[in-house]
Coordinates of C-alpha atoms in Angstrom, one line a residue:
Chain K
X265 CA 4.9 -34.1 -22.8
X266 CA 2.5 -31.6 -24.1
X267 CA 0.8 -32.0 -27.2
X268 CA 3.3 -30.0 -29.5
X269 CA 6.1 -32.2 -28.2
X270 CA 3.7 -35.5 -29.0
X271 CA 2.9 -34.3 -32.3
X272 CA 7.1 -34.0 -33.5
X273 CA 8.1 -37.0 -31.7
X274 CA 6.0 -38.7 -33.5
X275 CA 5.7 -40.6 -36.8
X276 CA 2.7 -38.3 -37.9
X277 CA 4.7 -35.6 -39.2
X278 CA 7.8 -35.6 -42.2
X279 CA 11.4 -35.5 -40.9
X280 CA 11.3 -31.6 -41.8
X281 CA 7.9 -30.0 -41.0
X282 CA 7.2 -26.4 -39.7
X283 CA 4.9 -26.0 -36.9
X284 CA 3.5 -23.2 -36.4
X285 CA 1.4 -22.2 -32.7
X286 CA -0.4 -19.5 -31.5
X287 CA 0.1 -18.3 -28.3
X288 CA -4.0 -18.9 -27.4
X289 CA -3.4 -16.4 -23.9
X290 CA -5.8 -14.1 -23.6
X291 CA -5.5 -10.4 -23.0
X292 CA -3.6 -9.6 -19.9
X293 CA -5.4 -6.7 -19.3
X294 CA -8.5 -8.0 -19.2
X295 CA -9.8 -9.0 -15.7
X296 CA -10.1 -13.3 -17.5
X297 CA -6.6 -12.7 -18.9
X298 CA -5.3 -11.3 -16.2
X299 CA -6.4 -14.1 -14.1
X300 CA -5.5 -17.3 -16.6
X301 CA -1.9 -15.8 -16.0
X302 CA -2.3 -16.1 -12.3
X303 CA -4.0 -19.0 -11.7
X304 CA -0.2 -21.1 -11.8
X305 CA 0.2 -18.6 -9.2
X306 CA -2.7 -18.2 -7.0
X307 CA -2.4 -21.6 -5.0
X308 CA 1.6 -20.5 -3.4
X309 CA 0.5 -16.8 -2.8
X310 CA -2.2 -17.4 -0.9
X311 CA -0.3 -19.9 0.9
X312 CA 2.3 -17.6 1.6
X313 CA -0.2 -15.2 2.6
X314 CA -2.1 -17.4 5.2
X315 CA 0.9 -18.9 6.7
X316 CA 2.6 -15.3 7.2
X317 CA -0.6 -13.9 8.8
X318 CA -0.7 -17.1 11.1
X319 CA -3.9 -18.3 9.0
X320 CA -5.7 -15.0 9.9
X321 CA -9.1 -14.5 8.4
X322 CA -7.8 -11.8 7.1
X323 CA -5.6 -13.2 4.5
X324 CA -8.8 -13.1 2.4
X325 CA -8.9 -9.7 2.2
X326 CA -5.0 -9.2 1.9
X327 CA -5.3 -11.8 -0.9
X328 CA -7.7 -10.1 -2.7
X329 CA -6.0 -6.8 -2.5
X330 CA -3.1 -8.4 -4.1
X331 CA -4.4 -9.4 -6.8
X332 CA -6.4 -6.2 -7.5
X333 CA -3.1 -4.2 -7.4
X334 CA -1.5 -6.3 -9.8
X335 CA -4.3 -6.4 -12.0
X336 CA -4.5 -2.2 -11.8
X337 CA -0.5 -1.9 -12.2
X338 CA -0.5 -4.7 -14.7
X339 CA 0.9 -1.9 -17.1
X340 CA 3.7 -1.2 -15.5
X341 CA 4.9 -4.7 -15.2
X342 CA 8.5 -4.9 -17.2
X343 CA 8.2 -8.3 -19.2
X344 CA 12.1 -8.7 -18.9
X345 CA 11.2 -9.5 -15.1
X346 CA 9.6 -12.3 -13.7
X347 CA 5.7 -11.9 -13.0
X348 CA 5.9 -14.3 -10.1
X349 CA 8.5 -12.4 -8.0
X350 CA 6.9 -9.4 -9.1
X351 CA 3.2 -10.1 -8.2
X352 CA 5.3 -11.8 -4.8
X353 CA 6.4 -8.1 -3.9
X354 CA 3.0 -6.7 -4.4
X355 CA 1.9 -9.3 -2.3
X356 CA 4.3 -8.5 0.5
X357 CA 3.6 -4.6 0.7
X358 CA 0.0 -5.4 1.3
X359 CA 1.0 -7.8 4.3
X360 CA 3.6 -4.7 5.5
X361 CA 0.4 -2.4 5.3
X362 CA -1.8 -5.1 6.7
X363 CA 0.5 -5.6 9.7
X364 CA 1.2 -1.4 10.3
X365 CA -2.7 -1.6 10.7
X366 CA -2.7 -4.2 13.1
X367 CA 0.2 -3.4 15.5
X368 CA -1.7 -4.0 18.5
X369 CA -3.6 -7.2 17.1
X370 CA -3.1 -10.3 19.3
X371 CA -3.0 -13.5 18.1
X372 CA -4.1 -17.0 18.8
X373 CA -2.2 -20.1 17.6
X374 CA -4.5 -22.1 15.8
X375 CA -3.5 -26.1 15.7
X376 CA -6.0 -27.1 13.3
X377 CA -4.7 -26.5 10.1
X378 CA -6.5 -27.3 6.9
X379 CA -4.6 -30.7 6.5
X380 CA -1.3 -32.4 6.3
X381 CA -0.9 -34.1 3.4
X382 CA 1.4 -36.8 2.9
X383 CA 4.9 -37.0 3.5
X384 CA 4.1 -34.5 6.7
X385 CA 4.2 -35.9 10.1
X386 CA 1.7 -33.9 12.0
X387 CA 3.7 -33.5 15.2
X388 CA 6.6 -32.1 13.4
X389 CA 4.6 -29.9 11.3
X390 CA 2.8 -28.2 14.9
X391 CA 6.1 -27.9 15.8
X392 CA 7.3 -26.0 13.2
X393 CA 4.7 -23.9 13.0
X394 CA 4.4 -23.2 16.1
X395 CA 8.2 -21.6 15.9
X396 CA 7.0 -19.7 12.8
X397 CA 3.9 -18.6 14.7
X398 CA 6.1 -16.8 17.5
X399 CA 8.7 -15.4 15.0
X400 CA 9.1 -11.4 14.2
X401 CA 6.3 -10.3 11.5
X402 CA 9.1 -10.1 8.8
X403 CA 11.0 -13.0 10.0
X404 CA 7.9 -14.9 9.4
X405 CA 7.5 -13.7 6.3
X406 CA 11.1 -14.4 5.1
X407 CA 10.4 -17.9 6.7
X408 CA 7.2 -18.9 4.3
X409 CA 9.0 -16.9 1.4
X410 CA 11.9 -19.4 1.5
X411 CA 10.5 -22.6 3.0
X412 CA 6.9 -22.7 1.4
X413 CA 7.4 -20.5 -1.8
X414 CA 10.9 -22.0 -2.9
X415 CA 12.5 -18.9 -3.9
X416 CA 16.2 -17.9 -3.5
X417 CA 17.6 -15.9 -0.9
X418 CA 18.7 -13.3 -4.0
X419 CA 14.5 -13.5 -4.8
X420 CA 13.6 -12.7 -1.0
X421 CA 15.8 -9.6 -1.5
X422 CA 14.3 -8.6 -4.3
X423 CA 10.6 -9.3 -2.9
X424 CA 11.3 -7.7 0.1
X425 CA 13.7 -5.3 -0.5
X426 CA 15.9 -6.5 2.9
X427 CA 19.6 -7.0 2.2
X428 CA 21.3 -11.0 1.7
X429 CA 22.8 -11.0 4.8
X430 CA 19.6 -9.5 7.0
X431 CA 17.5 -12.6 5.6
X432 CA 20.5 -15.4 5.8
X433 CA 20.3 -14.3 9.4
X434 CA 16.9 -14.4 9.8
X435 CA 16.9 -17.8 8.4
X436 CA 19.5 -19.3 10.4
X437 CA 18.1 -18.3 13.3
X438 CA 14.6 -19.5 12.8
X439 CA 16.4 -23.1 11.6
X440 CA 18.5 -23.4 14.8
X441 CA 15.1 -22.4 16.7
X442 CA 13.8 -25.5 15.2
X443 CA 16.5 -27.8 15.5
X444 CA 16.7 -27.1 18.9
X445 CA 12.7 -27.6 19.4
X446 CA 13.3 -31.0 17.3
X447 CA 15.9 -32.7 18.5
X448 CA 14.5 -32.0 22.3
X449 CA 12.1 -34.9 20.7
X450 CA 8.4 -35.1 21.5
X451 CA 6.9 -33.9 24.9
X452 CA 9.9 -32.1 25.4
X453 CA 11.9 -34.8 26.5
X454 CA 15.1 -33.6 26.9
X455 CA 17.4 -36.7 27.5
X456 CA 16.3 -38.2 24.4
X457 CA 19.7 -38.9 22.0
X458 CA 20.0 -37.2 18.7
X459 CA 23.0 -39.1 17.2
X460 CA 22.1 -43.1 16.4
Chain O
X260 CA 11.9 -40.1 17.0
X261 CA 14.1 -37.0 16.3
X262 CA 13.6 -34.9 12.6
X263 CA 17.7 -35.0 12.3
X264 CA 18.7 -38.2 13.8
X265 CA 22.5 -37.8 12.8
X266 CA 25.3 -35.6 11.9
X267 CA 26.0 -37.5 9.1
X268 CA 22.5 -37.7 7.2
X269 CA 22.6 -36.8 3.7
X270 CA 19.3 -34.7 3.4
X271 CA 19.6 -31.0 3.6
X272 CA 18.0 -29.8 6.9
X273 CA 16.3 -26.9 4.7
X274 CA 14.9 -29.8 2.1
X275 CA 13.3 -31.3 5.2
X276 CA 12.0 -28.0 6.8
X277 CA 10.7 -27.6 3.4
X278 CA 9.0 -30.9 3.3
X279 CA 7.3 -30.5 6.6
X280 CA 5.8 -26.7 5.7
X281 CA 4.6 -27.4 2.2
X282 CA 2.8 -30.5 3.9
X283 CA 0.0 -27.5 5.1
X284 CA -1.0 -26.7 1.4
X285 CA -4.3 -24.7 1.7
X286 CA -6.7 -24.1 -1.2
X287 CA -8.0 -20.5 -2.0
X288 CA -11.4 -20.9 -1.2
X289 CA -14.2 -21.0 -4.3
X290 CA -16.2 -17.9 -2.5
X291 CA -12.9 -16.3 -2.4
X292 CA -12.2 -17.0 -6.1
X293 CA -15.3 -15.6 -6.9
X294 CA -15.2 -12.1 -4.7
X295 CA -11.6 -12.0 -6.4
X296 CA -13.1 -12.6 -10.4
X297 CA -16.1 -10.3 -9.5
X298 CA -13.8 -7.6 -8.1
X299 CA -11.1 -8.0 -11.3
X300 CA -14.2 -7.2 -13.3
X301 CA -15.4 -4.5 -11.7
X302 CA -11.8 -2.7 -11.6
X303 CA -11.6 -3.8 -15.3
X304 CA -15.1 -1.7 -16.3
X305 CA -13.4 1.5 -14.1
X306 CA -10.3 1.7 -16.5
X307 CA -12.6 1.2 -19.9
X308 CA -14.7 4.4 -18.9
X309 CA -13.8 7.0 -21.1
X310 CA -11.5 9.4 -19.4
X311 CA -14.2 12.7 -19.4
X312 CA -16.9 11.0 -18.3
X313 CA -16.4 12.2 -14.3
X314 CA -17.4 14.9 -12.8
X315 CA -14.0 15.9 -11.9
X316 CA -13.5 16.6 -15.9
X317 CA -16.4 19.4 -15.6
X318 CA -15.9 20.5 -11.9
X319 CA -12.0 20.9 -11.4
X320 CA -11.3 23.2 -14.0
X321 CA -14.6 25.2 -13.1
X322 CA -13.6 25.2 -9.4
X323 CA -10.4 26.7 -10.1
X324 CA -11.9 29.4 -12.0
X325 CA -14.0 30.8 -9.6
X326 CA -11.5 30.3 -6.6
X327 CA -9.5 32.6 -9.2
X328 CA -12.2 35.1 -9.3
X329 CA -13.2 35.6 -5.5
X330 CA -9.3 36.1 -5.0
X331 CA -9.4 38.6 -7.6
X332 CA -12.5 40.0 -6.1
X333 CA -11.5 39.7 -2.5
X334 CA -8.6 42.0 -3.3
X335 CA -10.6 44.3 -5.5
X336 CA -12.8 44.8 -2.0
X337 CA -10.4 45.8 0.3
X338 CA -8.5 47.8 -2.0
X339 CA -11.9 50.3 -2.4
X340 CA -13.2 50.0 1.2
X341 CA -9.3 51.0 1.9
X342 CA -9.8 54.2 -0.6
X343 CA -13.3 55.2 1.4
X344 CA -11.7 54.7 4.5
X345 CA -9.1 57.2 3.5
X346 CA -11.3 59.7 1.7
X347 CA -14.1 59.7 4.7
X348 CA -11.9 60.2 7.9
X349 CA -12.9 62.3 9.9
X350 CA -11.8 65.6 10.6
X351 CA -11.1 66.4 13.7
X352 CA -11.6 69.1 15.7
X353 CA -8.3 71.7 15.6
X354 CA -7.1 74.3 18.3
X355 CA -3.9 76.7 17.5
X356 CA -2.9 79.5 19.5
X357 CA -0.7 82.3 19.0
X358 CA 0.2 84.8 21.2
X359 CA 1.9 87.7 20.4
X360 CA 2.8 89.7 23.8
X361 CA 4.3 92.8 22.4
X362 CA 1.3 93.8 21.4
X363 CA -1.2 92.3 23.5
X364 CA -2.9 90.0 20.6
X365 CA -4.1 86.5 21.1
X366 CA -4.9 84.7 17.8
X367 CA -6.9 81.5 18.5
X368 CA -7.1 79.7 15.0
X369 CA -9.8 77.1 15.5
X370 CA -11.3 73.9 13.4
X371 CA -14.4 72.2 14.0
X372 CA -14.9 68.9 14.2
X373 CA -17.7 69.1 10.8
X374 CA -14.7 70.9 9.0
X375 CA -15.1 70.1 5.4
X376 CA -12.5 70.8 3.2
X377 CA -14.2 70.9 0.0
X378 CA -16.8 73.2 0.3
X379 CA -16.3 77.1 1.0
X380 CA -17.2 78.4 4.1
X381 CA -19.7 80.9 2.5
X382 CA -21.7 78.5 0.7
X383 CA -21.4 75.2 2.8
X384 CA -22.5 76.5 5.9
X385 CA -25.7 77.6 4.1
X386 CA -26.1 74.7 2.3
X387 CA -25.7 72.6 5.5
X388 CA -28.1 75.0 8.0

């Protein structure tokens, strides 16, 4: 509970009291305001950045553009929306740009990630990203948008602008890829049994 | 030991896909943070500029002003150098004959080549020896 929620559940106040807050945010449009709104944010989108670019170096720089463009169209940012699906959007046109730039870019499969916490068995997680690793550009993106980020499928249409059934199919076939990878168990093993 | 060790298991296959990625959960880097905030800053100082401080405030309007004038200019040339060109042709040099056999006459009507039109024969040929 936050500290407004303490305060009226408690016995400090009289059974009818108005409580009046302040919305202490600063200025969005200032470059501290701007990034106090973000910081919730900042963490998942440059996750989903990293992961889509296969943790290029480059994410840095994709990151950082991000977040500049956002902060220079911050004005044109309709409040009915929501910020994190829009700043999400801005963040996936920079990767498109990113990746038209790159076309001929190849790339290495990295195995040493920054760290699985818990509740991740390492094996599993090489696996799977291993699979993501060799997926199409946007298939990989759709991939991190729905796995990593959370977001609906409706969301990932609205991000990037592909239609329901394009990214249902893109999903399914980057699951089955796994399953398959999975339940060959470790080493590749083929013979071992799925169903106990 | 398989991820999906039966049909019948009640987790979601999605929920445990989900599990396995978010298990990777990088941190933006504190340099990075940094570049970002200093770079937020400096974008934030470009849009509080007053709006005629550039030089595109003084030069554009200028620019277009004289690229107006040398096109009016450029046309005003040719059109006079067209007029000269016209007025200060040369006049050539002009052979007619008539012959009229009846009578044995031969007119040969002949123009020089330094033919002038505006200045009478009497007078211009003195003024030009």
């Amino acid at each position: 509970m936050n500290t407004l929620e303490k305060m009226l559940t408690s016995d400090m106040l009289p059974s009818q009291s108005l409580v009046v807050t302040a919305d202490s945010r600063k200025d969005i449009t200032s470059a501290e305001g701007f990034l106090d709104y973000v910081s919730p944010l900042k963490e998942g989108l440059f996750s989903f950045i990293l992961k889509t670019l296969n943790f290029s170096e480059d994410a840095d720089d994709v990151f950082q553009d991000t977040l500049l463009r956002a902060f220079k169209y911050i004005y044109s940012f309709d409040r009915k929306r929501s910020f994190q699906t829009w700043i999400y959007a801005i963040g996936h046109n920079e990767i498109r740009q990113y990746f038209s730039r790159i076309k001929n870019m190849e790339y290495t499969f990295d195995e040493s990630f920054p760290g699985v916490s818990s509740g991740g068995n390492r094996k599993i997680v090489q696996d799977i990203y291993e699979i993501a690793y060799r997926l199409g550009d946007r298939q990989r993106e759709v991939f991190f948008l729905f796995y990593d980020s959370g977001f609906s499928i409706r969301e990932i249409a609205k991000i990037t602008q592909l239609k329901i059934g394009h990214i249902k199919f893109l999903l399914h076939q980057a699951r089955e890829s796994i399953k398959v990878k999975l339940n060959t168990g470790t080493g590749g093993k083929k013979n071992e049994s799925v169903s106990r | 030991m398989s991820l999906f060790p039966d049909k019948n298991t009640n987790r979601r296959v999605d929920d445990l896909i989900s599990e396995q990625v978010r298990s990777v959960r990088p941190k933006v880097p504190s340099l990075l943070e940094e570049r970002v905030r200093e770079a937020l800053q400096d974008a934030e100082r470009q849009q509080r500029l007053p709006v005629t401080r550039g030089w595109r405030s003084h030069w554009l309007p200028l620019s277009a002003v004289a690229v107006l004038l040398l096109t009016i200019g450029f046309f005003l040339f040719r059109l006079y150098f067209r007029r000269a060109a016209v007025q200060e042709s040369p006049v050539s040099e002009i052979k007619t004959e008539f012959v009229l056999a009846e009578q044995n006459i031969k007119i040969l009507w002949y123009q020089k080549k330094n033919f002038d039109p505006r200045i009478l024969e009497g007078a211009g040929d003195e003024r030009r020896r």
